[in-house]
CSV table of C-alpha atoms in Angstrom, one decimal:
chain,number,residue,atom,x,y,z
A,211,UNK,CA,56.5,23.1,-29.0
A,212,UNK,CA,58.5,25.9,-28.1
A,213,UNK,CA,57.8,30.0,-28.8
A,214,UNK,CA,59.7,31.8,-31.2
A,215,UNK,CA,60.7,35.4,-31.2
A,216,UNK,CA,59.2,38.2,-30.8
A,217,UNK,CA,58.0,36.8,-27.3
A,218,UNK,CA,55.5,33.8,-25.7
A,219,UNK,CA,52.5,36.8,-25.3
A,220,UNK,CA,51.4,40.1,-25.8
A,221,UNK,CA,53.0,41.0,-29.2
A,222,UNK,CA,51.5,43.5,-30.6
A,223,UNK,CA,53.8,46.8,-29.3
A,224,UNK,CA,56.9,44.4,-29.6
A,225,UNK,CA,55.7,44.5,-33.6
A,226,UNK,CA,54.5,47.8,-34.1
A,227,UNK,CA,56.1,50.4,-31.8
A,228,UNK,CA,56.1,54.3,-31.7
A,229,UNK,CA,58.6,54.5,-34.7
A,230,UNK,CA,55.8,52.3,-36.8
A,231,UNK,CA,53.3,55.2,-35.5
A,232,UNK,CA,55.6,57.8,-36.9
A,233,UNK,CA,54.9,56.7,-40.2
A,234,UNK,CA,51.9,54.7,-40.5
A,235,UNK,CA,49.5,55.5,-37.9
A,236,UNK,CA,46.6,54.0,-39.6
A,237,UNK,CA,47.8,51.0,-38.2
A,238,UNK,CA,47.1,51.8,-34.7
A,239,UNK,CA,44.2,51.8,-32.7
A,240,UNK,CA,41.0,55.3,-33.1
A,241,UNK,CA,40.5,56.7,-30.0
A,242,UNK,CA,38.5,59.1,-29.2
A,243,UNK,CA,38.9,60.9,-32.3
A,244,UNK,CA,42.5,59.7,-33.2
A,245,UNK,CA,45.4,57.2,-33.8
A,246,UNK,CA,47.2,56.6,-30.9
A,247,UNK,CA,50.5,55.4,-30.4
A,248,UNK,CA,50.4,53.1,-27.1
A,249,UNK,CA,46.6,51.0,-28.0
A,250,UNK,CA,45.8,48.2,-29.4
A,251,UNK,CA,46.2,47.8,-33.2
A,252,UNK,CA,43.2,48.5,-36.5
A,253,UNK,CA,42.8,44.8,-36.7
A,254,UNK,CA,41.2,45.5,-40.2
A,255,UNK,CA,43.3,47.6,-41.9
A,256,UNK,CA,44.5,45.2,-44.9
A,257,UNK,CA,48.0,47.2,-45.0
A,258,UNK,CA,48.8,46.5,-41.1
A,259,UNK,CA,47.9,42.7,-42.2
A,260,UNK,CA,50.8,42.8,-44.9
A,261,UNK,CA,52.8,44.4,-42.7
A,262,UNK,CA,52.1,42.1,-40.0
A,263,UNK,CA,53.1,39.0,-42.2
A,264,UNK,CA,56.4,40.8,-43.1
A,265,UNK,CA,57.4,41.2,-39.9
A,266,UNK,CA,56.2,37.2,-38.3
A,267,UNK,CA,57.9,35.6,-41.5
A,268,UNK,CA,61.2,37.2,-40.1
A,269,UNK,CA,60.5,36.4,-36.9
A,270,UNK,CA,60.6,32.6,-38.0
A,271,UNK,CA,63.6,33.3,-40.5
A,272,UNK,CA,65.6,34.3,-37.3
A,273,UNK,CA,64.4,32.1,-35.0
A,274,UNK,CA,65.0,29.2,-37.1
A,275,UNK,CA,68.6,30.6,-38.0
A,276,UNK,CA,69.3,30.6,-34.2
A,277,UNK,CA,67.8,27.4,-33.4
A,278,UNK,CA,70.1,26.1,-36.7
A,279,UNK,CA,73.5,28.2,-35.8
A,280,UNK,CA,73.4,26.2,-31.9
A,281,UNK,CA,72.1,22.7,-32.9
A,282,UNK,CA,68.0,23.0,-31.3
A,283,UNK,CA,65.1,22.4,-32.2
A,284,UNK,CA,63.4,24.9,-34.2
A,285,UNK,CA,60.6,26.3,-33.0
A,286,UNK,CA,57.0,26.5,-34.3
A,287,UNK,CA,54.8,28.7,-31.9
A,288,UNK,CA,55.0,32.1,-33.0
A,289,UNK,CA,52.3,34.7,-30.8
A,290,UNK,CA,50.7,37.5,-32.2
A,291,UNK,CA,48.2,38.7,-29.5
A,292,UNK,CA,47.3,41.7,-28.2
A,293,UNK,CA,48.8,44.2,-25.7
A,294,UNK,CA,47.7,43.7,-22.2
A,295,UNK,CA,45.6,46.8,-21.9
A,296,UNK,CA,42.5,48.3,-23.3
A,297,UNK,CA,42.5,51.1,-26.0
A,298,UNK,CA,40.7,49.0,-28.6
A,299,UNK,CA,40.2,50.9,-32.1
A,300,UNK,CA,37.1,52.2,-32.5
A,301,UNK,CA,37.3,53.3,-36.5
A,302,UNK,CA,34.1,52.7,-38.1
A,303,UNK,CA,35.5,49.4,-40.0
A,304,UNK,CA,36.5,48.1,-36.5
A,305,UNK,CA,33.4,48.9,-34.7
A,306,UNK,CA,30.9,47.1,-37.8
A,307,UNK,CA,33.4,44.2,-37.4
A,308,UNK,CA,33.1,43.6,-33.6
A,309,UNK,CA,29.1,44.0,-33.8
A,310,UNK,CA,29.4,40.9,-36.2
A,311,UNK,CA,32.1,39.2,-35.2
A,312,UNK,CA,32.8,40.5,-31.3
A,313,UNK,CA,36.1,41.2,-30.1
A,314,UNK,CA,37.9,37.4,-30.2
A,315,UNK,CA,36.5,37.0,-33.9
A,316,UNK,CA,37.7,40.2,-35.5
A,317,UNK,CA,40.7,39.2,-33.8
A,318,UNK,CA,40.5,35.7,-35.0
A,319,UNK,CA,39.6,36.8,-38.6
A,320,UNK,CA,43.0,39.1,-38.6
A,321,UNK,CA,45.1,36.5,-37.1
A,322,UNK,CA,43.6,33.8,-40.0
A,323,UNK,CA,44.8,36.3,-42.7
A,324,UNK,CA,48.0,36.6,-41.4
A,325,UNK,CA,48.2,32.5,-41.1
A,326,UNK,CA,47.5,32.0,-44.5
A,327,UNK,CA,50.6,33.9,-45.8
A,328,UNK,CA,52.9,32.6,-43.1
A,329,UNK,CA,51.8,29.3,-44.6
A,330,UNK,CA,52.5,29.7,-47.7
A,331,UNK,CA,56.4,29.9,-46.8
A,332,UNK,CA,56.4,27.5,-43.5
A,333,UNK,CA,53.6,25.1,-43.4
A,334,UNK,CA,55.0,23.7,-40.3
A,335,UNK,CA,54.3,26.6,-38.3
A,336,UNK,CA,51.4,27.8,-36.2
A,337,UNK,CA,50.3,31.0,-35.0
A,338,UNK,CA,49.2,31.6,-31.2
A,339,UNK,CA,46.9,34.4,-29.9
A,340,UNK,CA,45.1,34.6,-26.8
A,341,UNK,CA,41.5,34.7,-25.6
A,342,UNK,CA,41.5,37.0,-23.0
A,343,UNK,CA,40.0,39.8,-21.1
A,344,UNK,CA,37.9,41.5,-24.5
A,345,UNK,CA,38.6,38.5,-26.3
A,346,UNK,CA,37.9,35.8,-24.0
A,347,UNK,CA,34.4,34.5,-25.4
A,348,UNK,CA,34.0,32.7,-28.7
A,349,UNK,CA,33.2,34.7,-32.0
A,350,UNK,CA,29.4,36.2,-32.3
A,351,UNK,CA,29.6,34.5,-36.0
A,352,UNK,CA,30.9,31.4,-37.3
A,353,UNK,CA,34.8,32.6,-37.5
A,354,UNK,CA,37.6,30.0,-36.7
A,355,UNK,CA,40.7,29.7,-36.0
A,356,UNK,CA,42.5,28.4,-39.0
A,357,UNK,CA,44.4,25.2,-39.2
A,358,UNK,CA,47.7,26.8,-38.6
A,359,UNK,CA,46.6,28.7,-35.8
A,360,UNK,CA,46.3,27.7,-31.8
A,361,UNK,CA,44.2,29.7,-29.2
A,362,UNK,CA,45.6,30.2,-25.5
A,363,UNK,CA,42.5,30.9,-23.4
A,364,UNK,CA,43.6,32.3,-20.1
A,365,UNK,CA,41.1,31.8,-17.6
A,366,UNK,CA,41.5,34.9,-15.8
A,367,UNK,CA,37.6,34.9,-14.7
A,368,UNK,CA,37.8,32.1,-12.5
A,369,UNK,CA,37.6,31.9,-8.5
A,370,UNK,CA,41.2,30.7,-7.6
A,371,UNK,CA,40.3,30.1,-4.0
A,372,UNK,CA,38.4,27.2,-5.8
A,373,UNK,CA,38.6,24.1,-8.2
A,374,UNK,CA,37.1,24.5,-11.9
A,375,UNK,CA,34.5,21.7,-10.8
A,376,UNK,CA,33.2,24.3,-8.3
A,377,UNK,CA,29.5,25.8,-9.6
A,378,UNK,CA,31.8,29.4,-8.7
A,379,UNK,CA,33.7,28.6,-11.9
A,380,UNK,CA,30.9,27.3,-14.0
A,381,UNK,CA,31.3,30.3,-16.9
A,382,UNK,CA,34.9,29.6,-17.1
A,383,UNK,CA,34.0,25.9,-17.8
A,384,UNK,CA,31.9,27.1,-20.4
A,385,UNK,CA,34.5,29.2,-22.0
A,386,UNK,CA,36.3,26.6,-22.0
A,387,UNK,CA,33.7,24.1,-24.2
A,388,UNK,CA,32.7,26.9,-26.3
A,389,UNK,CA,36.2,27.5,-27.5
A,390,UNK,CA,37.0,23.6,-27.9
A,391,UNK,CA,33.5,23.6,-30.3
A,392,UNK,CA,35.3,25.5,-32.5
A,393,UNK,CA,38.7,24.3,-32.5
A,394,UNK,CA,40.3,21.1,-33.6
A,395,UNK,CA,42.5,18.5,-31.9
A,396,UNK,CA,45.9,20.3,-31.0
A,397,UNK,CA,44.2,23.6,-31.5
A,398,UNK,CA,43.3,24.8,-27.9
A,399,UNK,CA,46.1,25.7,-24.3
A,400,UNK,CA,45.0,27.0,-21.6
A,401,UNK,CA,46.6,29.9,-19.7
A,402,UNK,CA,46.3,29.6,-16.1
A,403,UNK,CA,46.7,31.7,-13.2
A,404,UNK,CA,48.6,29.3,-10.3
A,405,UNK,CA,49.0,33.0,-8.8
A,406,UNK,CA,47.2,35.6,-6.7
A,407,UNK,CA,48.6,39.2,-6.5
A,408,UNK,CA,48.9,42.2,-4.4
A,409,UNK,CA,50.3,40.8,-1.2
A,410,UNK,CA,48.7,37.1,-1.4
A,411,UNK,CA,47.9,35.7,1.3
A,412,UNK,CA,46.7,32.0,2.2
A,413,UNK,CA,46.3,29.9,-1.1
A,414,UNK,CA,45.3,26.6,-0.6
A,415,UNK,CA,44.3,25.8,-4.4
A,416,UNK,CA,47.0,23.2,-4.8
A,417,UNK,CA,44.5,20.8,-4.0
A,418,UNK,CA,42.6,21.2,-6.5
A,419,UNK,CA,45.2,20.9,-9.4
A,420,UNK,CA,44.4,17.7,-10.1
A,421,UNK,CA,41.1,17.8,-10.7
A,422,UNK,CA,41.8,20.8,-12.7
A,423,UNK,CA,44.0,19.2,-15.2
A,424,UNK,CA,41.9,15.8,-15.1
A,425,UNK,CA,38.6,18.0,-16.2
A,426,UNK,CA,40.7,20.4,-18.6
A,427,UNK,CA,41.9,16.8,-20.6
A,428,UNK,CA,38.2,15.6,-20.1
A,429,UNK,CA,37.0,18.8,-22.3
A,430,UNK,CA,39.8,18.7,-25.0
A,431,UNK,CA,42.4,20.8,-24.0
A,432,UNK,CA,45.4,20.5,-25.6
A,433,UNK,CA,48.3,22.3,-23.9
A,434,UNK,CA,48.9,24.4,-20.9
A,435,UNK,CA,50.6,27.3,-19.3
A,436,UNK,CA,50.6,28.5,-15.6
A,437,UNK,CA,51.4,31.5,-14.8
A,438,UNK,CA,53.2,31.7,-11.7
A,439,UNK,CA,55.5,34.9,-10.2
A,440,UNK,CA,55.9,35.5,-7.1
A,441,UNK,CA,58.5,32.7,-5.4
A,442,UNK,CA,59.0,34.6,-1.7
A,443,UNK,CA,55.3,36.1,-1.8
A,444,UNK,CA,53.2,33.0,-2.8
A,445,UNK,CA,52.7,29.9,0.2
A,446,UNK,CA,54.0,26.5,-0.8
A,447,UNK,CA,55.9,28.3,-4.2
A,448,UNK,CA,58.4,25.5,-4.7
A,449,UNK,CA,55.8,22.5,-4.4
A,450,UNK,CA,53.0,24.5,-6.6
A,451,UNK,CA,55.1,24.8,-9.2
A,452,UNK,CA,56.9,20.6,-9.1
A,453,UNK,CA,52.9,19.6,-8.9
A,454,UNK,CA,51.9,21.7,-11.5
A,455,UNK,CA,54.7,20.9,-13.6
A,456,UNK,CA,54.2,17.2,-13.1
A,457,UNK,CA,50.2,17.4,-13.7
A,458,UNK,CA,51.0,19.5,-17.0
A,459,UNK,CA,53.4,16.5,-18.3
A,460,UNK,CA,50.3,13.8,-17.0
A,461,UNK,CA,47.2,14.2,-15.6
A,462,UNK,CA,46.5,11.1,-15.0
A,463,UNK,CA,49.5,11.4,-11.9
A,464,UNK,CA,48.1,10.3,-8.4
A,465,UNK,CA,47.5,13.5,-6.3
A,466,UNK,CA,47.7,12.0,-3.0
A,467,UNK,CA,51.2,10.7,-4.1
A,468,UNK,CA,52.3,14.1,-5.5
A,469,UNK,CA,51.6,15.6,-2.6
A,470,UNK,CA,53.3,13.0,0.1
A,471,UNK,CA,56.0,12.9,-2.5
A,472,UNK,CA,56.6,16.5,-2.1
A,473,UNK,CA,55.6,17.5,1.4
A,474,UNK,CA,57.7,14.5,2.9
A,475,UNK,CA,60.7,15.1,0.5
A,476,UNK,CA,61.2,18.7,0.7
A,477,UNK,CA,59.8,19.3,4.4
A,478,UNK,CA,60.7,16.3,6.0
A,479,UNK,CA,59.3,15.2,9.4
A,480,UNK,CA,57.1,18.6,8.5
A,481,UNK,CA,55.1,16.9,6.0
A,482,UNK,CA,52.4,15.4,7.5
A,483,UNK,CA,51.6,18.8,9.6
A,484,UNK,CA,52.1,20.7,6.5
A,485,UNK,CA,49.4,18.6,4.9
A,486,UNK,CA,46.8,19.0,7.9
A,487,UNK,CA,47.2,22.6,7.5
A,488,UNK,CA,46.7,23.1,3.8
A,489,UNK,CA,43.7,20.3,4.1
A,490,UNK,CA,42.7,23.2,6.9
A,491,UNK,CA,43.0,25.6,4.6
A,492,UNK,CA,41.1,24.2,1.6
A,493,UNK,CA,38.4,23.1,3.4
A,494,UNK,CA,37.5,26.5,4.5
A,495,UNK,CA,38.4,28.2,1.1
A,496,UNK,CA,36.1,25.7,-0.3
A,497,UNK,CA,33.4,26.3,2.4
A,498,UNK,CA,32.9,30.6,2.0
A,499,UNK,CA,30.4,32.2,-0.2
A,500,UNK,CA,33.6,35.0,-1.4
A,501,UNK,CA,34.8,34.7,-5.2
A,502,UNK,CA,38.6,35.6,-5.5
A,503,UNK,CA,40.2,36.2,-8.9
A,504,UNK,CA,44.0,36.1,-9.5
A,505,UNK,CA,43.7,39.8,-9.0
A,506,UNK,CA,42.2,40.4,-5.9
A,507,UNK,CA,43.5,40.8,-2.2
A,508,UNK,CA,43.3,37.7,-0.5
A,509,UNK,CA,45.4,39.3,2.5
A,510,UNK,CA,42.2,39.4,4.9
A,511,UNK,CA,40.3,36.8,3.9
A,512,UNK,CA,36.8,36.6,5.5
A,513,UNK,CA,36.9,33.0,5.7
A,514,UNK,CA,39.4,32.4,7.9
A,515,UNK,CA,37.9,32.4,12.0
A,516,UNK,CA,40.3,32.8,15.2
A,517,UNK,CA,39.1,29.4,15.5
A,518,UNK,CA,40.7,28.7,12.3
A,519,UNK,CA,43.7,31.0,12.7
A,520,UNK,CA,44.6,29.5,16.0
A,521,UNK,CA,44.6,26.0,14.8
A,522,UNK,CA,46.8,27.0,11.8
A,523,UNK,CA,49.3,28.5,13.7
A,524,UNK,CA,49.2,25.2,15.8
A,525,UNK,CA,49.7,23.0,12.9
A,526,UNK,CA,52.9,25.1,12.0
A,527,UNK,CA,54.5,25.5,15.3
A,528,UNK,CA,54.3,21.4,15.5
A,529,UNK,CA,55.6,21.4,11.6
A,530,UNK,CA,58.9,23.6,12.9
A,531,UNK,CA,59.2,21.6,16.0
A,532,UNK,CA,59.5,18.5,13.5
A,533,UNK,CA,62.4,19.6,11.4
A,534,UNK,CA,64.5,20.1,15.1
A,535,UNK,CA,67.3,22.4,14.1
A,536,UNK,CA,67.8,21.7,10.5
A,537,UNK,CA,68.7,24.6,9.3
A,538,UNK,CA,67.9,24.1,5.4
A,539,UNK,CA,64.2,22.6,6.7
A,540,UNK,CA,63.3,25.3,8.9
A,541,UNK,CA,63.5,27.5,5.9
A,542,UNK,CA,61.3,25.8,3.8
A,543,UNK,CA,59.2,25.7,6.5
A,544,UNK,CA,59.2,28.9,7.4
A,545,UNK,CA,58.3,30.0,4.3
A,546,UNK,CA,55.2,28.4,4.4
A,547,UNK,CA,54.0,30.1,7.3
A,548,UNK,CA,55.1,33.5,5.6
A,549,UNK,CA,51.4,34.0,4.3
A,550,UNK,CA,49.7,33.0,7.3
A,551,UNK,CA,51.5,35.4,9.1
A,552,UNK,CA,51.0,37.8,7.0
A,553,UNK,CA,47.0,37.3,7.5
A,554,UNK,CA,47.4,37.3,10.8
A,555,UNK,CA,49.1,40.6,11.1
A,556,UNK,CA,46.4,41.8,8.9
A,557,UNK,CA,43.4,40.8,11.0
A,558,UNK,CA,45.3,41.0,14.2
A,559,UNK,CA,43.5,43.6,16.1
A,560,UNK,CA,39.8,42.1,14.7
A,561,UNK,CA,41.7,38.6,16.3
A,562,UNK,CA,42.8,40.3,19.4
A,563,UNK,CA,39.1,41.3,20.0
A,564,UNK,CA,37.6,38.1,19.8
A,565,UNK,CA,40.3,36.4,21.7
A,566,UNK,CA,39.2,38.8,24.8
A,567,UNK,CA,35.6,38.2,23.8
A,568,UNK,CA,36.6,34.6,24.4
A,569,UNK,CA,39.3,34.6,27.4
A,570,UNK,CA,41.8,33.2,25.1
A,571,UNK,CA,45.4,34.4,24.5
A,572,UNK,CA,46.4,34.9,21.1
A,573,UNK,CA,49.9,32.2,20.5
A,574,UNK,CA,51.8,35.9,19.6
A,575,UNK,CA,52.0,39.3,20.1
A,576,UNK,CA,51.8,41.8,16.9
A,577,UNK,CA,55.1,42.7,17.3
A,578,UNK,CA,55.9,38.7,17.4
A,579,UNK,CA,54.1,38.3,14.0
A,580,UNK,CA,55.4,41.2,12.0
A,581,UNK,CA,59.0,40.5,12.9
A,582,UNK,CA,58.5,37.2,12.0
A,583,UNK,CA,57.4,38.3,8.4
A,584,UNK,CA,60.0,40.7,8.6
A,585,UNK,CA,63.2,37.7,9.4
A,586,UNK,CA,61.2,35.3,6.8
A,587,UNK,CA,61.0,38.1,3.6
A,588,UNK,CA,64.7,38.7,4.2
A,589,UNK,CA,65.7,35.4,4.6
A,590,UNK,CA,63.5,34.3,0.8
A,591,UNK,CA,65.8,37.2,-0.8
A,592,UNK,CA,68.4,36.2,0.4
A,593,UNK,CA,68.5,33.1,-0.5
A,594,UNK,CA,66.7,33.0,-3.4
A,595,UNK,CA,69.0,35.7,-4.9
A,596,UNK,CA,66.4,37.1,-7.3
A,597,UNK,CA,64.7,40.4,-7.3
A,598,UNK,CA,61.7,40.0,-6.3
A,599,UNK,CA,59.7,43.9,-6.9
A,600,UNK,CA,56.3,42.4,-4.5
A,601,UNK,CA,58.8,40.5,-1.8
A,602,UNK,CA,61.0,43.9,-1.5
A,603,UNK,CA,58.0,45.9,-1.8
A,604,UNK,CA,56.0,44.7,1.2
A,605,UNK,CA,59.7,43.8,3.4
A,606,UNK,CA,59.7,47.7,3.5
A,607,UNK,CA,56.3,47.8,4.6
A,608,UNK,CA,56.6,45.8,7.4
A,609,UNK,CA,59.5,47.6,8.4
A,610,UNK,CA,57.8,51.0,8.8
A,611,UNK,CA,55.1,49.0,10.5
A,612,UNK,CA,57.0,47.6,12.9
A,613,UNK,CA,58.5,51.2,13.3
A,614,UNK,CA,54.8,52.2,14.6
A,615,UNK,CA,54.2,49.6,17.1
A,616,UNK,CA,57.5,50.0,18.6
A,617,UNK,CA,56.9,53.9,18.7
């Protein structure tokens, strides 16, 4: 099903903004010592959950009316979940309510009210919040969700350099059997991070989609979203998101046929290097002792050796060579080897060092490497022809790095 207005997530300021404060700031979140305008919301204030239902019912009235006026279908996902921040309210009804309930079921139990008069008008629709950050674990008490109402559990706690089936991502598996205990068929998507941020580097965790949906459908999951920004920053962003989208649709696909499919179709006489190199890749993600959430910097990974580096860089001068002088293939190529690059340049001098150690000479100078990230960043913007903040963002600094090491 598709999302209605307001928006797919994070709702509660597009409901309740600083006008809404102006007038009734009962509904907004106690902190220390007062309302505030820019929190979450007092989830058990029983006006804010009149209010609330007001303002979803017309929500559905509109979308439905658009949906009508252009021939579509109409849709029945409508999110009410809370801001992405902290600032929880801390009143004294709030604070007996989350030492019951904890933070997903006073959540849950505002969210059921809510369903029950959107009900009443439009049986056919359901309500979508998240379990997330605060709210991520199950209720303390026996709170559910309601039949008219679907939790999106994003599994922001897991280790992305690795597959759920790894004993790294054991609580997140958990999570996601507690929440399944208490929901129905239908009743439970996962949001998934198929990103890393703050100037990702290597990211091999394609392999490990498929097991990741197979398990996910094992459990009882119901639906799915990926989260994935990023199109110049992230490695292999164009096949990440065809095999994700295809795993989402069925995961029951082959992933050794998803993969050939992909890396033979859209990189040519490149694919089978391409493949070597993320099999490289995985296999020493898979290998290290160091947890990575979709947060942290995976830049400078430990994990990766001059041993490992060198043979990378191997793998991907042989996967250029392959494409010849295709102009279109070298890109895609090239893009590829962005992230690796960009590790490379990162650990360069700790690289350069143990190269000496070992009477080997690196495959490129620094300069080599940066201005290769530089021509590569430009070229993705370029031709992508979508502002990217991150890809912008780091092209400039590279630029006043190469600035240094040319003096």
């Amino acid at each position: 099903e598709s999302f209605g207005l307001l928006a797919h997530v994070h709702t509660f300021n597009r409901y309740f903004d600083i006008n809404d404060y102006k007038t009734n700031p009962e509904w907004f979140a106690y902190v220390n010592g007062a309302r505030i305008a820019y929190g979450q919301l007092c989830l058990t204030n029983d006006g804010l959950v009149e209010e609330m239902s007001k303002r979803v019912l017309t929500s559905i009235e509109r979308s439905f009316a658009m949906a009508d006026a252009t021939g579509a279908k109409r849709p029945l996902l409508y999110d009410i979940s809370p801001n992405d921040q902290e600032e929880h309210c801390n009143c004294e009804n709030c604070l007996l309510a989350r030492k019951e309930k904890g933070h997903s079921g006073v959540l849950l139990s505002f969210i059921n009210k809510v369903a029950a008069n959107v009900e009443k008008v439009y049986p056919e629709v359901f309500l979508e919040t998240l379990a997330y950050a605060n709210y991520i674990d199950m209720p303390l008490d026996d709170t559910k969700p309601a039949d008219n109402v679907v939790i999106r559990l994003a599994i922001s706690g897991r280790d992305g350099l690795k597959g759920l089936e790894h004993e790294y991502n054991d609580k997140t598996v958990q999570q996601i059997k507690d929440w399944v205990s208490i929901t129905k068929e239908g009743q439970l998507y996962i949001w998934d991070y198929v990103v890393f941020y703050n100037n990702p580097g290597v990211q091999p965790m394609v392999l490990d989609y498929s097991e990741n949906f197979k398990l996910m459908q094992e459990l009882g999951v119901d639906g799915y979203f990926g989260e994935q920004e990023n199109p110049i920053m992230c490695d292999f962003w164009d096949m990440k998101f065809w095999i994700n989208a295809k795993l989402a649709e069925d995961p029951t696909l082959d992933e050794d046929t998803l993969l050939n499919d992909f890396l033979n179709g859209y990189y040519g006489e490149a694919g089978p290097y391409l493949r070597q190199y993320l099999e490289l890749m995985h296999e020493k993600s898979n290998a290290t002792l160091i947890k990575m959430g979709f947060s942290a910097q995976t830049l400078a990974p430990k994990w990766l050796s001059l041993e490992d580096m060198l043979k990378a860089q191997e793998l991907m001068e042989k996967a250029i060579d392959a494409v010849g002088s295709d102009s279109e293939m070298l890109r895609r190529v090239r893009q590829c080897r962005n992230a690796l690059d960009r590790v490379f340049f990162e650990k360069y001098d700790i690289f350069e060092e143990e190269a000496q150690k070992q009477g080997i000479t690196l495959p490129s100078t620094k300069i080599e490497v940066c201005q290769r990230v530089i021509d590569i960043l430009e070229e993705q913007i370029q031709w992508r022809e979508v502002y990217d903040y991150d890809a912008a963002m780091y092209l400039d600094t590279y630029k006043r790095e190469m600035t240094k090491l040319l003096g």
